[in-house]
Tab-separated table of C-alpha atoms and ligand atoms in Angstrom:
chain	number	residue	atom	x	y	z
A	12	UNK	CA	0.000	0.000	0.000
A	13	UNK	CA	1.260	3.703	-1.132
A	14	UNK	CA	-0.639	6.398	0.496
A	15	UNK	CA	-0.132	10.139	-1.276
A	16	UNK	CA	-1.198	12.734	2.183
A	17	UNK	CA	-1.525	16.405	1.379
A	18	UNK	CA	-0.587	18.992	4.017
A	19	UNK	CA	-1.850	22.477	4.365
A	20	UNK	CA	-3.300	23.458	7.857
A	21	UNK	CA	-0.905	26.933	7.921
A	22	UNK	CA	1.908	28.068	6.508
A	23	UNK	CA	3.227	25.340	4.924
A	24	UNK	CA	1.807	23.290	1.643
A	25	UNK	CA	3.226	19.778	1.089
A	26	UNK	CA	2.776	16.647	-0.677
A	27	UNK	CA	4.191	13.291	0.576
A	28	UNK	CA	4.161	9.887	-0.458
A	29	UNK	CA	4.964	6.799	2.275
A	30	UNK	CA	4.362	3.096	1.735
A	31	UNK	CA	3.961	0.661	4.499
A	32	UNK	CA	7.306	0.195	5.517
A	33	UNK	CA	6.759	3.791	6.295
A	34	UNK	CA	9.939	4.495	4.119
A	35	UNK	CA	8.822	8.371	2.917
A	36	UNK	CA	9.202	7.864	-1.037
A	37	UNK	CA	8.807	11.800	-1.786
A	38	UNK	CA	8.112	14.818	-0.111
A	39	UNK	CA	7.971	18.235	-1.799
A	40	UNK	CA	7.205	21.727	0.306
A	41	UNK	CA	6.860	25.046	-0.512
A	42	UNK	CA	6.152	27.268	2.785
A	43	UNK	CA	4.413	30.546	2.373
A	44	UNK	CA	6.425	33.549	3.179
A	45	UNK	CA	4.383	36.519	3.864
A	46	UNK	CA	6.230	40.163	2.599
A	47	UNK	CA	6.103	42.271	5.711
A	48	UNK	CA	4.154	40.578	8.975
A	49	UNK	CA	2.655	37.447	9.915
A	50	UNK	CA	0.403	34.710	7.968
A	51	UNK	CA	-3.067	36.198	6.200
A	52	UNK	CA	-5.015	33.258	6.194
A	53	UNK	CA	-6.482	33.633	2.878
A	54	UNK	CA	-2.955	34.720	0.971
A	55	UNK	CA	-1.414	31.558	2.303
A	56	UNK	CA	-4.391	29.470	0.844
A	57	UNK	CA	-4.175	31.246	-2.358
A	58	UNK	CA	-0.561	30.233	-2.103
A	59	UNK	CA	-1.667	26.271	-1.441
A	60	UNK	CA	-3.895	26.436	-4.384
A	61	UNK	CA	-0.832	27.542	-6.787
A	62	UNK	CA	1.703	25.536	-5.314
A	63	UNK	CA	-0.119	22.027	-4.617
A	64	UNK	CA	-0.657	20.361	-8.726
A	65	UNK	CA	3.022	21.632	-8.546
A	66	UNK	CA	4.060	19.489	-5.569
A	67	UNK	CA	1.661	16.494	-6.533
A	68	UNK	CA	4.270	16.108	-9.471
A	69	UNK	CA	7.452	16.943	-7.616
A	70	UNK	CA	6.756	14.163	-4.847
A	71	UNK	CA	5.536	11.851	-7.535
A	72	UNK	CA	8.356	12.549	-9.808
A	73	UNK	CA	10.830	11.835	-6.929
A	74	UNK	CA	9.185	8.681	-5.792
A	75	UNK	CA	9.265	7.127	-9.257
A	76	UNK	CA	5.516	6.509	-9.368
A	77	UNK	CA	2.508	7.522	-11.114
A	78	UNK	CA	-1.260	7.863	-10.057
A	79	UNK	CA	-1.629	4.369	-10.635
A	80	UNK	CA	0.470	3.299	-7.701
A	81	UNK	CA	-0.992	5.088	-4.951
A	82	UNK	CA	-3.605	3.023	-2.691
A	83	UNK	CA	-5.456	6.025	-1.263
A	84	UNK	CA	-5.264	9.647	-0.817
A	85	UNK	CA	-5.040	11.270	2.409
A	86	UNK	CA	-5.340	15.481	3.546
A	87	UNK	CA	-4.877	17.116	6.921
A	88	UNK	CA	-8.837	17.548	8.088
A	89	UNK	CA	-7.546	19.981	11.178
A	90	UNK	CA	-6.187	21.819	12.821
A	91	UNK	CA	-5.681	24.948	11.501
A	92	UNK	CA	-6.491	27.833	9.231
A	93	UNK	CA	-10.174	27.757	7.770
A	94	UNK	CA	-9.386	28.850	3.998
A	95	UNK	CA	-5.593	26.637	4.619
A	96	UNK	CA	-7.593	23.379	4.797
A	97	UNK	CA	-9.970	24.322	2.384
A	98	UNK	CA	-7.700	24.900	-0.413
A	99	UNK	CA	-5.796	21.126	0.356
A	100	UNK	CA	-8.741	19.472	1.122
A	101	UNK	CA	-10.401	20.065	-2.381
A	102	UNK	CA	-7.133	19.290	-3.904
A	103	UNK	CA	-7.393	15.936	-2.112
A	104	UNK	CA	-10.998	15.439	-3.140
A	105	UNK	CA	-10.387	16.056	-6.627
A	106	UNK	CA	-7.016	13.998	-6.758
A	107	UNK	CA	-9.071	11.316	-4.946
A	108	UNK	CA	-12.259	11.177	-7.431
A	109	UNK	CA	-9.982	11.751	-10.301
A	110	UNK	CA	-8.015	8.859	-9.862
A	111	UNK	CA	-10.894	6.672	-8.081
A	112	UNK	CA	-9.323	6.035	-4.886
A	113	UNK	CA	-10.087	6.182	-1.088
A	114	UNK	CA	-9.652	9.276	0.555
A	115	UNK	CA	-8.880	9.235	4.238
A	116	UNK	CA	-8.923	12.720	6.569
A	117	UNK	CA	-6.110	13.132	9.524
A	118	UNK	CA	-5.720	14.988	12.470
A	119	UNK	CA	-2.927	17.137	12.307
A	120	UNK	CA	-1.626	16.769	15.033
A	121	UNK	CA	-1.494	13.197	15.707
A	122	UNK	CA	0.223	12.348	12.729
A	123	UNK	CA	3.056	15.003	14.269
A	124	UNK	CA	3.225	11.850	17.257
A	125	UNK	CA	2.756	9.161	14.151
A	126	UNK	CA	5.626	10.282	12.172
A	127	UNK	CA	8.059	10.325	15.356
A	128	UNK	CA	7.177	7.263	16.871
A	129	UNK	CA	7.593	5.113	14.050
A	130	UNK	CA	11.067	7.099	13.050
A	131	UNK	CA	12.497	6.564	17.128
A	132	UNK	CA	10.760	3.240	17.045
A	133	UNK	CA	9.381	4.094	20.716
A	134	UNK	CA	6.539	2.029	21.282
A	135	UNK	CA	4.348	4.515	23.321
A	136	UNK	CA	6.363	7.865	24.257
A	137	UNK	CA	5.195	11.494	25.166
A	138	UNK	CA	4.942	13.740	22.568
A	139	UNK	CA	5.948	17.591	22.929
A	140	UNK	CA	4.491	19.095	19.982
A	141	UNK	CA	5.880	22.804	19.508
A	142	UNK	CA	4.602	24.608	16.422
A	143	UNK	CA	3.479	28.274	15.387
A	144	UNK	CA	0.150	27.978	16.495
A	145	UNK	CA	0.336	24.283	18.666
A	146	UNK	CA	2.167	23.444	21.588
A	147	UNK	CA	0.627	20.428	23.499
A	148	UNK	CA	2.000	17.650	25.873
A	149	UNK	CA	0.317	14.821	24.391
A	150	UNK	CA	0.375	11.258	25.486
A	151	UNK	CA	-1.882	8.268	24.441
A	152	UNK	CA	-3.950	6.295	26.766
A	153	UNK	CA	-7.703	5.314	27.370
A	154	UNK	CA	-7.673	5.001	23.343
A	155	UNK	CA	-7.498	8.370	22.130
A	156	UNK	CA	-4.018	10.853	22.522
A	157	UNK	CA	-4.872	13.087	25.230
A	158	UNK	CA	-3.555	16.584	25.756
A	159	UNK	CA	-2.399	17.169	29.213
A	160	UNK	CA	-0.952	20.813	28.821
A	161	UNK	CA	-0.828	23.183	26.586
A	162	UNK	CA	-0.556	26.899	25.648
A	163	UNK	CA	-3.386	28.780	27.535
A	164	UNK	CA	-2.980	31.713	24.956
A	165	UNK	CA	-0.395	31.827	21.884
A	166	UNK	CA	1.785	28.689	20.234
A	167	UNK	CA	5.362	29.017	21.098
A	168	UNK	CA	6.371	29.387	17.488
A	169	UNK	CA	3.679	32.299	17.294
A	170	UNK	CA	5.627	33.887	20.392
A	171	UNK	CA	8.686	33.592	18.705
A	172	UNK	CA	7.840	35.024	15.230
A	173	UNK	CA	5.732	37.899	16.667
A	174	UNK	CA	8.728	38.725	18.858
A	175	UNK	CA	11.557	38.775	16.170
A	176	UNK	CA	9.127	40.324	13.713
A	177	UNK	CA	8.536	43.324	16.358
A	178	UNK	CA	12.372	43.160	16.739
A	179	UNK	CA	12.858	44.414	13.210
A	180	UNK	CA	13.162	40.787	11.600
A	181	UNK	CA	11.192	38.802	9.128
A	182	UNK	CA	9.050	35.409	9.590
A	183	UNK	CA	9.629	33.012	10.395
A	184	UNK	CA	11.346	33.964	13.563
A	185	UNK	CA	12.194	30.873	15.482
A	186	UNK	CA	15.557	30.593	13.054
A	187	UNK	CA	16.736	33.616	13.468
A	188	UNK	CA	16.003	34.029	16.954
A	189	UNK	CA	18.234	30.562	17.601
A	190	UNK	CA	21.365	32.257	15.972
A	191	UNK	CA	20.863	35.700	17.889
A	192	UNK	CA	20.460	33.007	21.010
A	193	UNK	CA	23.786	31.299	20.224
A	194	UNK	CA	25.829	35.034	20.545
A	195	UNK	CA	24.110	35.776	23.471
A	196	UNK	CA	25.635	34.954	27.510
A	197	UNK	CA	23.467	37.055	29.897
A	198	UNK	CA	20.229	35.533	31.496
A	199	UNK	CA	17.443	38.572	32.401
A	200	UNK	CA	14.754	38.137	34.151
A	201	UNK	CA	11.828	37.529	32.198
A	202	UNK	CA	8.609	36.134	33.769
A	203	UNK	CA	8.124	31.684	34.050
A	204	UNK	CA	4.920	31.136	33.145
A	205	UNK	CA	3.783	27.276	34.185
A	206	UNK	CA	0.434	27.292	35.701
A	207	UNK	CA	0.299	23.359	36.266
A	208	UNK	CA	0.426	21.422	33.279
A	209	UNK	CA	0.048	24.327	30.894
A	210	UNK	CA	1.570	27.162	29.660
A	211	UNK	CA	1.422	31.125	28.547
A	212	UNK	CA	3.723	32.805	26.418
A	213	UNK	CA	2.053	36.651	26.539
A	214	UNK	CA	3.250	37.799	29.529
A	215	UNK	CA	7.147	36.732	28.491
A	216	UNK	CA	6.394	38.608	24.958
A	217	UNK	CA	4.999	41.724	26.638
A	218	UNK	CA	7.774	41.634	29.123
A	219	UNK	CA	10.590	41.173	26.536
A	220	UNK	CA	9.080	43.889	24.027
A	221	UNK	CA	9.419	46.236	27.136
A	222	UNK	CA	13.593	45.480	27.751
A	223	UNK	CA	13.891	45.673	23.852
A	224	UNK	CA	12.446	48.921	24.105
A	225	UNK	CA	14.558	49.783	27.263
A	226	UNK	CA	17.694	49.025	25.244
A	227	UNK	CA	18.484	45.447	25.887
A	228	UNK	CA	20.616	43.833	23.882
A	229	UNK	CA	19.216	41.356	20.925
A	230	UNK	CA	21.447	38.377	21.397
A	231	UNK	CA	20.825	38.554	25.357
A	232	UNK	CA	17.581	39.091	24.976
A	233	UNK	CA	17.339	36.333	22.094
A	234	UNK	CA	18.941	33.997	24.614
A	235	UNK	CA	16.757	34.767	27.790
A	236	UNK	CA	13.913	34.421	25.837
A	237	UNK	CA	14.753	30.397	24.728
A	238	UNK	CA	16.237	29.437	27.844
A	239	UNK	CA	13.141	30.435	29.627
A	240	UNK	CA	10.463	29.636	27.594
A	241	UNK	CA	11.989	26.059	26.529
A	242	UNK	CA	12.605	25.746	30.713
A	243	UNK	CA	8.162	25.919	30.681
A	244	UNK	CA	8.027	23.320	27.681
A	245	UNK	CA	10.615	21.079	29.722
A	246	UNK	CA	8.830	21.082	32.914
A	247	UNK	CA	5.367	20.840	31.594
A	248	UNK	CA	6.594	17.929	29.891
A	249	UNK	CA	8.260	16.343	32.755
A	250	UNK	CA	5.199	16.686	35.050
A	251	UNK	CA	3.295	14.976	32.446
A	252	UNK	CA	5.677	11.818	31.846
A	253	UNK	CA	5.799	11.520	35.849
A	254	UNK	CA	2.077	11.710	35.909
A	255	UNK	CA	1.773	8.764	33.578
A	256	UNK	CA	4.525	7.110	34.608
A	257	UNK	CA	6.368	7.245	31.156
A	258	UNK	CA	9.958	8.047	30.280
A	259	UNK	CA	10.108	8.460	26.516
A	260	UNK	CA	9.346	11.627	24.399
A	261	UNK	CA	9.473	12.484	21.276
A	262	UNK	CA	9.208	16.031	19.660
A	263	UNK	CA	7.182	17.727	16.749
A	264	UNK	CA	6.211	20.897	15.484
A	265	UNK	CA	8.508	23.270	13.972
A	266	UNK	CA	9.663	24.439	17.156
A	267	UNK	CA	11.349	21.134	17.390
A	268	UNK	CA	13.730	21.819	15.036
A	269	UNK	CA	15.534	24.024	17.776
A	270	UNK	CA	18.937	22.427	18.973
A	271	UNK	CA	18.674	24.502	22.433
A	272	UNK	CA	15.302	22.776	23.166
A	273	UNK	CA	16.124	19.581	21.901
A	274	UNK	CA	19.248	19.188	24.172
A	275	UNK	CA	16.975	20.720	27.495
A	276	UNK	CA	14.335	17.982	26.747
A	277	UNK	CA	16.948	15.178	25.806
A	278	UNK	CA	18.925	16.406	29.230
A	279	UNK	CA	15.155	16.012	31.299
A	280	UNK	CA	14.577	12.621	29.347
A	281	UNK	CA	18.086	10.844	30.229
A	282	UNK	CA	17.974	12.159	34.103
A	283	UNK	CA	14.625	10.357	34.064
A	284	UNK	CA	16.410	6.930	32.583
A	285	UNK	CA	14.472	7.613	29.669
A	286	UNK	CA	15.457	9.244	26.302
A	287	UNK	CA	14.143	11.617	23.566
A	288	UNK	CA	14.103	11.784	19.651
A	289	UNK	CA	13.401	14.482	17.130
A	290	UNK	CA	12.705	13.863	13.534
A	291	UNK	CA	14.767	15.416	10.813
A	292	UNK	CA	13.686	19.022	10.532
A	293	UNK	CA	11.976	18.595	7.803
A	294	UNK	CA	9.522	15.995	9.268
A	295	UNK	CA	9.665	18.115	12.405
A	296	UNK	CA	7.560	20.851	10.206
A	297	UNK	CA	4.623	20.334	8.607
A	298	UNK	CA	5.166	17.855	5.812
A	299	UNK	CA	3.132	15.690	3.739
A	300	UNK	CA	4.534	12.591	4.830
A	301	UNK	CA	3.156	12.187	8.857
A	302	UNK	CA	-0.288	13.336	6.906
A	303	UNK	CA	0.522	9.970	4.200
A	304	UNK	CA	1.952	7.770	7.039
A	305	UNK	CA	-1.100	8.533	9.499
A	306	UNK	CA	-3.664	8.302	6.247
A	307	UNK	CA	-2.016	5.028	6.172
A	308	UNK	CA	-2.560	3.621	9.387
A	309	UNK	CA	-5.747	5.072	8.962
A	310	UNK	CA	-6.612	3.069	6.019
A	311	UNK	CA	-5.855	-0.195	7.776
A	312	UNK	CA	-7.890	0.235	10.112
A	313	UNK	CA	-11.270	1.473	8.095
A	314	UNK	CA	-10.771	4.770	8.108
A	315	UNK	CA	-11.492	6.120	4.686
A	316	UNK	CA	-14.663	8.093	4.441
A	317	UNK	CA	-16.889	9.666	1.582
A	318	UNK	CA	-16.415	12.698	-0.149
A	319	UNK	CA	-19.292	14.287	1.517
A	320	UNK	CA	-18.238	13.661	5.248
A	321	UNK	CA	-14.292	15.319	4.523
A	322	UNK	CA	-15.340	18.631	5.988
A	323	UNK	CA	-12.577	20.238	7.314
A	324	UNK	CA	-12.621	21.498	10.873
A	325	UNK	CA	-10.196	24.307	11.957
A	326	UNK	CA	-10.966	23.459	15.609
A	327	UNK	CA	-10.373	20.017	15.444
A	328	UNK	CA	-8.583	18.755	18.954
A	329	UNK	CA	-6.378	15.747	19.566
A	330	UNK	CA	-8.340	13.898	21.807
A	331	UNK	CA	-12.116	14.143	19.614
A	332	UNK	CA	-10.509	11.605	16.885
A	333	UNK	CA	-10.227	7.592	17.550
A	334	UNK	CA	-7.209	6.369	16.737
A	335	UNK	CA	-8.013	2.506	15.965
A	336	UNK	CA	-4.764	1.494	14.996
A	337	UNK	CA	-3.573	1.658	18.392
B	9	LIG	P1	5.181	24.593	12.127
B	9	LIG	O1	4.000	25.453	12.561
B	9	LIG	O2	5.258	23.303	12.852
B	9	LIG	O3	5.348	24.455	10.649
B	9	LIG	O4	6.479	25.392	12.591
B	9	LIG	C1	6.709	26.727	12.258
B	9	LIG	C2	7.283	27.445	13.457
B	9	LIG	O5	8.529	26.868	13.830
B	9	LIG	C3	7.535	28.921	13.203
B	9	LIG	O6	6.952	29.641	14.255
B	9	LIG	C4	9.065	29.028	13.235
B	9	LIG	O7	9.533	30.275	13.719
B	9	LIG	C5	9.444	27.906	14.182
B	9	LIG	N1	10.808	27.415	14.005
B	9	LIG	C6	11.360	26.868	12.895
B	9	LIG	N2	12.661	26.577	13.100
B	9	LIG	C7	12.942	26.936	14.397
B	9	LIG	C8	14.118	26.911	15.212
B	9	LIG	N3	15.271	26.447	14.743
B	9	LIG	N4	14.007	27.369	16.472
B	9	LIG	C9	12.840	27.834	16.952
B	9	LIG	N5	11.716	27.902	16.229
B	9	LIG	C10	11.756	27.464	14.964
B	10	LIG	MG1	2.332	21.350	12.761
């Protein structure tokens, strides 16, 4: 079975292709880049729709296949941006009825946790999912993946692109931030904010827009700011894994991609007698392939549905879809 998944919940529109071995067979991206500011929902979608036919070809072209060799098509049902989904999930309708196949919706975010557990080949870990506009603690038990923290108000990645944008940068702003980070030595005070299991990233932003404005220095400031907010993702994570007893986690999200917060969380992991993977960044962002892989497993268990029930829904959480494969 070869299952072609479409991905286009934000920023980023992507086409992958993954057979059952879950080897990835092609993956092509294009990520929309807004001029001046952050994402306009309907200018990114408008991007999706010119980009997609594009990438359909690319990732077929790379994997060596035509339409005939795909099993089913798959498409990222939520969450995300309203007019984002739209624009990939009638590009996976129309793929789907063109070439007569089964088309099979996926939670975004659980085929983040589906593409890193079967790359680290741990059987059940944690997953700390740090996007733009996700970041969730997410662990699977009583059949469904359950969030048991989160952001109470903006996605990390969010926190760090509005930052460096107000800083005078561009988006996205979690890259640029991590090389300002690297040049910078002094800690300042910013505000930790952990309220149990969760999270909040506006007070830190309004608090680090002030020293900017003060005169604080970039790379200092650049640093303080990942040190402290990647100290919250590390300890909401830990409190979860000693909640459920677990000592694996994995990461996701483009966030994820971050070397500072990957060594914190590995650092947490190993003290526990557990350990941590991260994907290759570019199945750390949103990619095709964890929506093909997921579509997959989704297949196998009887999880296509009709062209009339693919609706997608920006508000779609974790723990409302069944997972049956587990
Ligand atoms: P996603 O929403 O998962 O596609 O991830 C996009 C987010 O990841 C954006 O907010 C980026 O600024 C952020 N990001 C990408 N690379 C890094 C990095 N190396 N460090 C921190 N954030 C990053
Ligand atoms: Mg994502």
């Amino acid at each position: 079975m070869i299952v072609l998944g479409i991905e286009s919940t934000a920023h980023t529109a992507s086409v992958g292709i993954v057979e059952e071995s879950s080897t990835i067979l092609g993956l092509a991206s294009d990520m929309y880049r807004p001029p001046s500011g952050g994402i306009h929902p309907r200018e990114a979608a408008n991007h999706h729709v010119d980009v997609l036919p594009r990438l359909v070809e690319e990732a077929l072209r790379e994997a060596s296949l035509t339409a005939s060799d795909l099993g089913a098509v798959s498409f990222a049902q939520g969450p995300g941006l309203g007019p984002c989904l739209r624009a990939g999930a009638t590009v996976a309708r129309m793929l789907a009825l063109t070439w007569d196949r089964p088309l099979v919706p996926v939670n975004h975010c659980v085929a983040h946790v589906e593409i890193a557990r079967v790359l680290s080949h741990l059987d059940d870990p944690m997953l700390l999912y740090a996007s733009g506009g996700n970041t969730q603690v997410v662990a699977h038990f009583s059949g469904r993946y359950r969030v048991l923290g989160e952001t109470l108000d903006i996605g990390i990645g969010n926190f760090l692109d509005k930052l460096w944008i107000a800083l005078g940068g561009t988006f996205p702003g979690g890259p640029a931030l991590e090389a300002a980070a690297l040049r910078g030595s002094e800690l300042l005070a910013l505000p930790y904010t952990v309220h149990g299991m969760d999270v909040a990233f506006s007070g830190l932003l309004t608090a680090a827009l002030a020293m900017a404005a003060r005169g604080a220095d970039r790379d200092d400031l650049a640093y303080s700011v990942e040190t402290t907010a990647y100290a919250m993702l590390t300890e909401i994570t830990e409190r979860a894994l000693a909640h459920r007893k677990m000592k694996d986690v994995v990461l996701g999200g483009g966030v994820a991609c971050n070397e500072r917060l990957r060594g914190m969380v590995r650092a947490m992991a190993e003290a526990r007698g557990g350990t941590s993977f991260a994907p290759p960044k570019r199945l750390c962002v949103d990619n095709g392939a964890m929506i093909a892989w997921t579509g997959l497993l989704g297949l196998q268990s009887g999880g296509s549905v009709p062209v009339e029930r693919t609706q997608v829904e920006p508000r779609q959480r974790t723990d409302l879809v069944t997972v049956p494969w587990r």
